[in-house]
mmCIF file of C-alpha atoms and ligand atoms in Angstrom:
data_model
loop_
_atom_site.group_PDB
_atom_site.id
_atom_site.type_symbol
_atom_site.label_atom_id
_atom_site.label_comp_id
_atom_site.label_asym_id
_atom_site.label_seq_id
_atom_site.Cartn_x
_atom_site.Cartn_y
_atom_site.Cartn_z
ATOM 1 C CA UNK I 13 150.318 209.704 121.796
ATOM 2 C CA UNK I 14 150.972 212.781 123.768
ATOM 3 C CA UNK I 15 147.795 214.763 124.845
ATOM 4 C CA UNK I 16 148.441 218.398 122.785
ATOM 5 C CA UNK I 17 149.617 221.538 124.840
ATOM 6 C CA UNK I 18 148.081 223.727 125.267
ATOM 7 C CA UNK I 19 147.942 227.702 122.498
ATOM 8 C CA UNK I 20 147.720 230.910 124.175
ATOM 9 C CA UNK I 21 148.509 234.130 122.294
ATOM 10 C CA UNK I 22 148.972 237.396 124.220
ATOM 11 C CA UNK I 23 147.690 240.869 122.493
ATOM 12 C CA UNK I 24 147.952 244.118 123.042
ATOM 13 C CA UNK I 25 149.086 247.683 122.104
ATOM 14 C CA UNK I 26 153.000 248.169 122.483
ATOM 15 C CA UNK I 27 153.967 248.923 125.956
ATOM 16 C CA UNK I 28 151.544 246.739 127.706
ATOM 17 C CA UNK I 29 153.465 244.339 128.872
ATOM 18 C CA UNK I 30 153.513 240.963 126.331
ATOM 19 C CA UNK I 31 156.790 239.809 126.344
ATOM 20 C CA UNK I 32 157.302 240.047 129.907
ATOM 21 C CA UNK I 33 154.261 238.192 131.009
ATOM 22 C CA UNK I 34 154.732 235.708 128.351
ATOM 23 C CA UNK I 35 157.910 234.678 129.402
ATOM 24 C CA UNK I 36 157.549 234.761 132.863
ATOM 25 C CA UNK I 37 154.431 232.601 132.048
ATOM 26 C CA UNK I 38 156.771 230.094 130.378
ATOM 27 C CA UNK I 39 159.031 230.132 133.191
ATOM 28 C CA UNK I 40 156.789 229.580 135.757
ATOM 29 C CA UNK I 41 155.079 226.451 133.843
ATOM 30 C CA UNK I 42 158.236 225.006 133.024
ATOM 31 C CA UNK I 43 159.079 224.926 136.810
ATOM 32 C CA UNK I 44 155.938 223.196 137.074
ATOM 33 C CA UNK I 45 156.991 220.395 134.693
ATOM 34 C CA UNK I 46 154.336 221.747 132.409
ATOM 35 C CA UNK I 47 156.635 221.546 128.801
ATOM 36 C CA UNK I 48 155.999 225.062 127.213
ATOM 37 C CA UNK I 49 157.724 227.297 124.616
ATOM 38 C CA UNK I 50 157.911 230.574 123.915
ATOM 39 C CA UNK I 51 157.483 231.685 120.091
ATOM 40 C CA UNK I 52 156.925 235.318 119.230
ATOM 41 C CA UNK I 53 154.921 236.910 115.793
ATOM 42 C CA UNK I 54 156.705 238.433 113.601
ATOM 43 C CA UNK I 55 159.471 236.074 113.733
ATOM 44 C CA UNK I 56 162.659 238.139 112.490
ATOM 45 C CA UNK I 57 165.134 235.177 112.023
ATOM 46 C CA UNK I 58 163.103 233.865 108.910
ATOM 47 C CA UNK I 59 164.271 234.799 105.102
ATOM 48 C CA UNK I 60 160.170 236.763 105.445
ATOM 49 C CA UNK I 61 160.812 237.614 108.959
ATOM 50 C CA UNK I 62 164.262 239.957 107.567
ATOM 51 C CA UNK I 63 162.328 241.656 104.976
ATOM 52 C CA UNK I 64 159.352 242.195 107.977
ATOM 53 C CA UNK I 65 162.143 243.764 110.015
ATOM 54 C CA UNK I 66 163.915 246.298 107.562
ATOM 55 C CA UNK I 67 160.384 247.025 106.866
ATOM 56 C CA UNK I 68 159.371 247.675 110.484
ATOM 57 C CA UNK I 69 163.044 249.815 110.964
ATOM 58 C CA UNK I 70 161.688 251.552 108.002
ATOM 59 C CA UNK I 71 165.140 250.536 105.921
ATOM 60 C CA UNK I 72 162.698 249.577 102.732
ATOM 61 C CA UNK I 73 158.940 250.707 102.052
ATOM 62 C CA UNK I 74 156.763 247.992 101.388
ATOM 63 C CA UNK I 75 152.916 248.631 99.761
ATOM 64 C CA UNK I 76 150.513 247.926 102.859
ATOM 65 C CA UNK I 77 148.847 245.263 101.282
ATOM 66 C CA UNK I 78 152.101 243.331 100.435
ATOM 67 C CA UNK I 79 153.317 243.689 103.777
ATOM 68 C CA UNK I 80 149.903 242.659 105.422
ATOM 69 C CA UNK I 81 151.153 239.192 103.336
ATOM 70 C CA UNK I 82 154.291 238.968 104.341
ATOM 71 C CA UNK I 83 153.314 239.333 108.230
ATOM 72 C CA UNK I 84 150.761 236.237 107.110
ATOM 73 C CA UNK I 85 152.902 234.284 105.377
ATOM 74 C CA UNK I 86 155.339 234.100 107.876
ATOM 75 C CA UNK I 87 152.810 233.058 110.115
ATOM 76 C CA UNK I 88 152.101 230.327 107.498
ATOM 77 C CA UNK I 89 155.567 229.341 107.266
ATOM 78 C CA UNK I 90 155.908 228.299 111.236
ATOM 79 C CA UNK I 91 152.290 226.785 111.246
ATOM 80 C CA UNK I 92 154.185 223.065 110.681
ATOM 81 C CA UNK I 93 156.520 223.722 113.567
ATOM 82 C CA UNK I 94 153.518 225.025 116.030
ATOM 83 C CA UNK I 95 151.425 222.013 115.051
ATOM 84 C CA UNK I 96 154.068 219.692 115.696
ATOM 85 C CA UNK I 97 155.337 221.071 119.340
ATOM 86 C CA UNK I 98 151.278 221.471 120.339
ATOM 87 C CA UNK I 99 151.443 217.941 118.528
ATOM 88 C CA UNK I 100 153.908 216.187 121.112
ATOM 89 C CA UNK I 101 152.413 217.646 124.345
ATOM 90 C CA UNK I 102 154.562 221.702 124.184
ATOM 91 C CA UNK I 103 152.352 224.467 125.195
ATOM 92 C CA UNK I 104 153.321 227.579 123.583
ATOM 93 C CA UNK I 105 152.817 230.791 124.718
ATOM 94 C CA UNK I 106 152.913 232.936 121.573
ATOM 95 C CA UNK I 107 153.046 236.973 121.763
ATOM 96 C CA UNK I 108 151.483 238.373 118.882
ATOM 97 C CA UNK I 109 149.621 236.027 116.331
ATOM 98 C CA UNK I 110 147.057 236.647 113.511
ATOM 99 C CA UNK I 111 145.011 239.171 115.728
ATOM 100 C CA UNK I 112 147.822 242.138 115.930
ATOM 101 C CA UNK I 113 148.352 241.119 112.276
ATOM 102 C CA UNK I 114 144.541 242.396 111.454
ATOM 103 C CA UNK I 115 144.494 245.044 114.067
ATOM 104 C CA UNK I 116 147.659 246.680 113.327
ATOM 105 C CA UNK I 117 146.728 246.511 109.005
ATOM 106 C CA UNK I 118 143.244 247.500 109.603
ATOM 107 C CA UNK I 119 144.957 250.624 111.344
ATOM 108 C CA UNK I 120 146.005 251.710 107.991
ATOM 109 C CA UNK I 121 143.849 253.982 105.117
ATOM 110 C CA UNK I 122 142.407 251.552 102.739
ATOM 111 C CA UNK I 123 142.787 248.686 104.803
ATOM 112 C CA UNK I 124 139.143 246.783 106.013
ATOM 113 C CA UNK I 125 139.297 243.976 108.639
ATOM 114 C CA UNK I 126 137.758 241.278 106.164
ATOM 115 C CA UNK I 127 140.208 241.793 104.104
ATOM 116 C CA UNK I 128 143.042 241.556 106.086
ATOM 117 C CA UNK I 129 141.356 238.418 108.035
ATOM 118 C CA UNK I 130 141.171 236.618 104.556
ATOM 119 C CA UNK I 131 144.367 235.277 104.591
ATOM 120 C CA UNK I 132 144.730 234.103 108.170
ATOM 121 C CA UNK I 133 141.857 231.992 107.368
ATOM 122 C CA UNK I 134 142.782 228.143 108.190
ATOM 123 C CA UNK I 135 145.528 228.628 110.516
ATOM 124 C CA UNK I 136 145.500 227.337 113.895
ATOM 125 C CA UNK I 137 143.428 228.958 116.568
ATOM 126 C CA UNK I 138 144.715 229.579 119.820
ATOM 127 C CA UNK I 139 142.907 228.139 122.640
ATOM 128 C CA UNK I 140 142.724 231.169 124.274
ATOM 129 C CA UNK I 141 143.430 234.658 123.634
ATOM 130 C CA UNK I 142 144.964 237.088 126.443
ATOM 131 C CA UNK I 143 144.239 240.952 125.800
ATOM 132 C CA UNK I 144 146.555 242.967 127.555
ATOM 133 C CA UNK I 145 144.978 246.350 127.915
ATOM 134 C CA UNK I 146 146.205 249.460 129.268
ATOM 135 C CA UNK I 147 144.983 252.879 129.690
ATOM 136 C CA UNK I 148 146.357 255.955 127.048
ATOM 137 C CA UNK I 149 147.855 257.195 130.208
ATOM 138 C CA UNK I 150 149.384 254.324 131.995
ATOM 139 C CA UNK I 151 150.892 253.451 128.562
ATOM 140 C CA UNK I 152 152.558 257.047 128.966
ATOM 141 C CA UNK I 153 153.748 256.834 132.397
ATOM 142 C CA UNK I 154 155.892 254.070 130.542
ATOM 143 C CA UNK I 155 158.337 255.915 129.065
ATOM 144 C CA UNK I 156 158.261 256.813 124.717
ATOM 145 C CA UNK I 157 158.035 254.859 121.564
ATOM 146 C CA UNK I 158 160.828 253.631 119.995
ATOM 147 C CA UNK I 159 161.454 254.318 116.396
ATOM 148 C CA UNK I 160 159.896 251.468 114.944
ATOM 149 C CA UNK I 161 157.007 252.121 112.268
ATOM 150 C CA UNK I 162 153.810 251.972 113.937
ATOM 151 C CA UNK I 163 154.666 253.370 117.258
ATOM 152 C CA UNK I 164 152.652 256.313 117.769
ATOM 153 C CA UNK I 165 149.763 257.429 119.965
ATOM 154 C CA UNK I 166 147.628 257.855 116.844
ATOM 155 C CA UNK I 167 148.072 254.801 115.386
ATOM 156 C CA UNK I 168 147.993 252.746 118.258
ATOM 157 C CA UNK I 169 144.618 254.112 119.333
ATOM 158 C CA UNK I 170 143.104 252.711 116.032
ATOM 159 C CA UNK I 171 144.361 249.326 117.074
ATOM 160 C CA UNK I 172 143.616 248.660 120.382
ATOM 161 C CA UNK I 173 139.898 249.870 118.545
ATOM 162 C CA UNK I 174 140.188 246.971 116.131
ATOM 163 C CA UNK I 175 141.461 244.577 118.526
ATOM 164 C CA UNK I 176 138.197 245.480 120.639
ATOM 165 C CA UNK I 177 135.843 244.575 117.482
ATOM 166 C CA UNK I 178 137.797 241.472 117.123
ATOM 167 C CA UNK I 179 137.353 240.668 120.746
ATOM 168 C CA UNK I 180 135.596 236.960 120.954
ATOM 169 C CA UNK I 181 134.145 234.918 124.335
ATOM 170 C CA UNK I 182 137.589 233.274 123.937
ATOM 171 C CA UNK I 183 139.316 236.091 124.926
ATOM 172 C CA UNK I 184 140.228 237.128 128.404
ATOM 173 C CA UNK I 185 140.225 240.807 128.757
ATOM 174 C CA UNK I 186 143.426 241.553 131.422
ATOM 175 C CA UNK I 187 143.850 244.838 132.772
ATOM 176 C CA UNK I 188 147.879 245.509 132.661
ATOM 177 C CA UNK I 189 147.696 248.283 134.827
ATOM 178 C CA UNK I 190 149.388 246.690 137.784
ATOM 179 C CA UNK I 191 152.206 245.501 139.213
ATOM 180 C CA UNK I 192 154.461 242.769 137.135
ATOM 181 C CA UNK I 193 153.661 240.259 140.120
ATOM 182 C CA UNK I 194 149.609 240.492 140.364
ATOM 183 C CA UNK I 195 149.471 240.651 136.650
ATOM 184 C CA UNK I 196 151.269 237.100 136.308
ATOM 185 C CA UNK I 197 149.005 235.649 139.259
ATOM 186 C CA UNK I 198 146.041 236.560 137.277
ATOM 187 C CA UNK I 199 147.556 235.134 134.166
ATOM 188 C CA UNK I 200 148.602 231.802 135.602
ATOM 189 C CA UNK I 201 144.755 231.080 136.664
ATOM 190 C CA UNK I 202 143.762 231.992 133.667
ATOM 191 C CA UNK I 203 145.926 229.301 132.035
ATOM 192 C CA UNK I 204 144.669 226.450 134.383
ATOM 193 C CA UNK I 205 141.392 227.178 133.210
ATOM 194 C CA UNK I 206 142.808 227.086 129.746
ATOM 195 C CA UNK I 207 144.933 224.348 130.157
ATOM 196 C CA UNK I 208 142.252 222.196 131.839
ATOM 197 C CA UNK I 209 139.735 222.360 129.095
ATOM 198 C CA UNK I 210 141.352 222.408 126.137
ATOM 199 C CA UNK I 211 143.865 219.205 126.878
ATOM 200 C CA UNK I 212 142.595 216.498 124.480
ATOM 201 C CA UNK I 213 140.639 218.624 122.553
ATOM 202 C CA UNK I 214 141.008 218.793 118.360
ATOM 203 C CA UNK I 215 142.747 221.607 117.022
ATOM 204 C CA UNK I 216 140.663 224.438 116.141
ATOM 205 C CA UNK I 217 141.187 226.573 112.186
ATOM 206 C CA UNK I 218 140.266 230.039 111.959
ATOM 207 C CA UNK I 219 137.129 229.744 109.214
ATOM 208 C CA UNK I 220 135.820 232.843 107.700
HETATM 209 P P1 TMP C 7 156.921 243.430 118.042
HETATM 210 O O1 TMP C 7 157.212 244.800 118.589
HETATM 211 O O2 TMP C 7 156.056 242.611 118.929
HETATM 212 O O3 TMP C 7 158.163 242.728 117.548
HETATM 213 O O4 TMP C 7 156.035 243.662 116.733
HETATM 214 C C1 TMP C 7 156.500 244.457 115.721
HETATM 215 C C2 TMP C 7 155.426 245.310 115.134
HETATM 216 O O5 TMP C 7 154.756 244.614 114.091
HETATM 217 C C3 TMP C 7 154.370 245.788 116.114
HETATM 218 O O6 TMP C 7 154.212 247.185 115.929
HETATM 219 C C4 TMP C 7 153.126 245.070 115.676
HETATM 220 C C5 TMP C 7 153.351 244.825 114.199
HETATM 221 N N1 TMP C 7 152.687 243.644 113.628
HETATM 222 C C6 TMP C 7 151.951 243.788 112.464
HETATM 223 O O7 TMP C 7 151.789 244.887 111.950
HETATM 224 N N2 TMP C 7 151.409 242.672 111.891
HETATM 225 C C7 TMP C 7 151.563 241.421 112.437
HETATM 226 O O8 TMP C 7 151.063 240.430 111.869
HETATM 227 C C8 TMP C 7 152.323 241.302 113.651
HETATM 228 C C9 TMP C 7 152.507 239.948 114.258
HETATM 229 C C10 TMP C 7 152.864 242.439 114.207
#
């Protein structure tokens, strides 16, 4: 049986970076031989994923509490197909996973961390978890939200706060503030180390 690959999850406030680290990440390992994947949280392309979307272009309103599911339960629908890849030797890199789903809920009135960690409780753990983080004022220099629900200033302070009380030994604090090139050198040792320790090792649940 193949030895598992190898579950990294990148997090961070929008504008840091993510996506292009993570897939430069997956190209560079790839090149390697290293067999890894790319898979991104929420997934859109799923009948959940669609109703996340129009939510997220602000098409429908959705109670925060039911949405808080949906982002979960989408998670919970892909769990069989990350098990299996991690199952038959794929790493995946994964941007966005459980964590923005707590940090960015938690962000909201009404809204405490326990209970919107309850239902990501038994899902896979990553082996490692890469925190993007990047200054109010670097994020700036990047150019201005979008019009997706979520992206202001305000609101985004609150989660990189809740991503910070979330923050475990497991995670590898990465300061994004420099250029595309250093950033992915940094990123790639990290991953050996990652890679190294977790191969053969049993797959990890989040518990309470
Ligand atoms: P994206 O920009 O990475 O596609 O993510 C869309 C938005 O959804 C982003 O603002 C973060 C937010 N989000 C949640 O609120 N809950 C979740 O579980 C996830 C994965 C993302």
């Amino acid at each position: 049986m193949a030895q598992r690959g190898a579950f990294i999850v990148f997090e961070g406030c929008d504008r840091a970076g993510k996506t292009t680290q993570c897939k430069k990440l997956v190209d560079a390992l790839n090149r390697k031989n290293v067999p890894t994947e790319f898979m991104n949280f929420p997934d859109r392309s799923t009948a959940i994923g669609q109703i996340i979307n129009d939510y997220l272009q602000k098409k429908i309103h959705l109670p925060d509490k039911a949405v808080h599911l949906l982002f979960s339960a989408n998670r919970w629908e892909l769990e069989p197909k990350l098990r299996e890849k991690l199952e038959s030797g794929i790493s995946l890199v994964v941007d966005r996973y459980s964590y923005s789903g707590v940090a960015f809920s938690a962000a909201k009135k009404g809204m405490d961390l326990q209970w919107c960690w309850n239902p990501e409780i038994g899902l896979l753990e990553p082996d490692a978890v890469f925190l993007l983080n990047l200054s109010e004022e670097a994020a700036a220099m990047r150019g201005g939200f979008g019009q997706e629900r979520y992206e202001n200033l305000d609101f985004q302070k609150q989660v990189k706060e809740n991503f910070m009380a979330m923050k475990s030994s497991s995670w590898k604090l990465i300061d994004a503030d420099k250029s595309l090139e250093d950033l992915h050198l940094e990123i790639m040792e990290l991953f050996n180390k990652v890679y190294t320790t977790s191969h053969g090792t049993p797959f990890k649940r989040f518990a309470s």
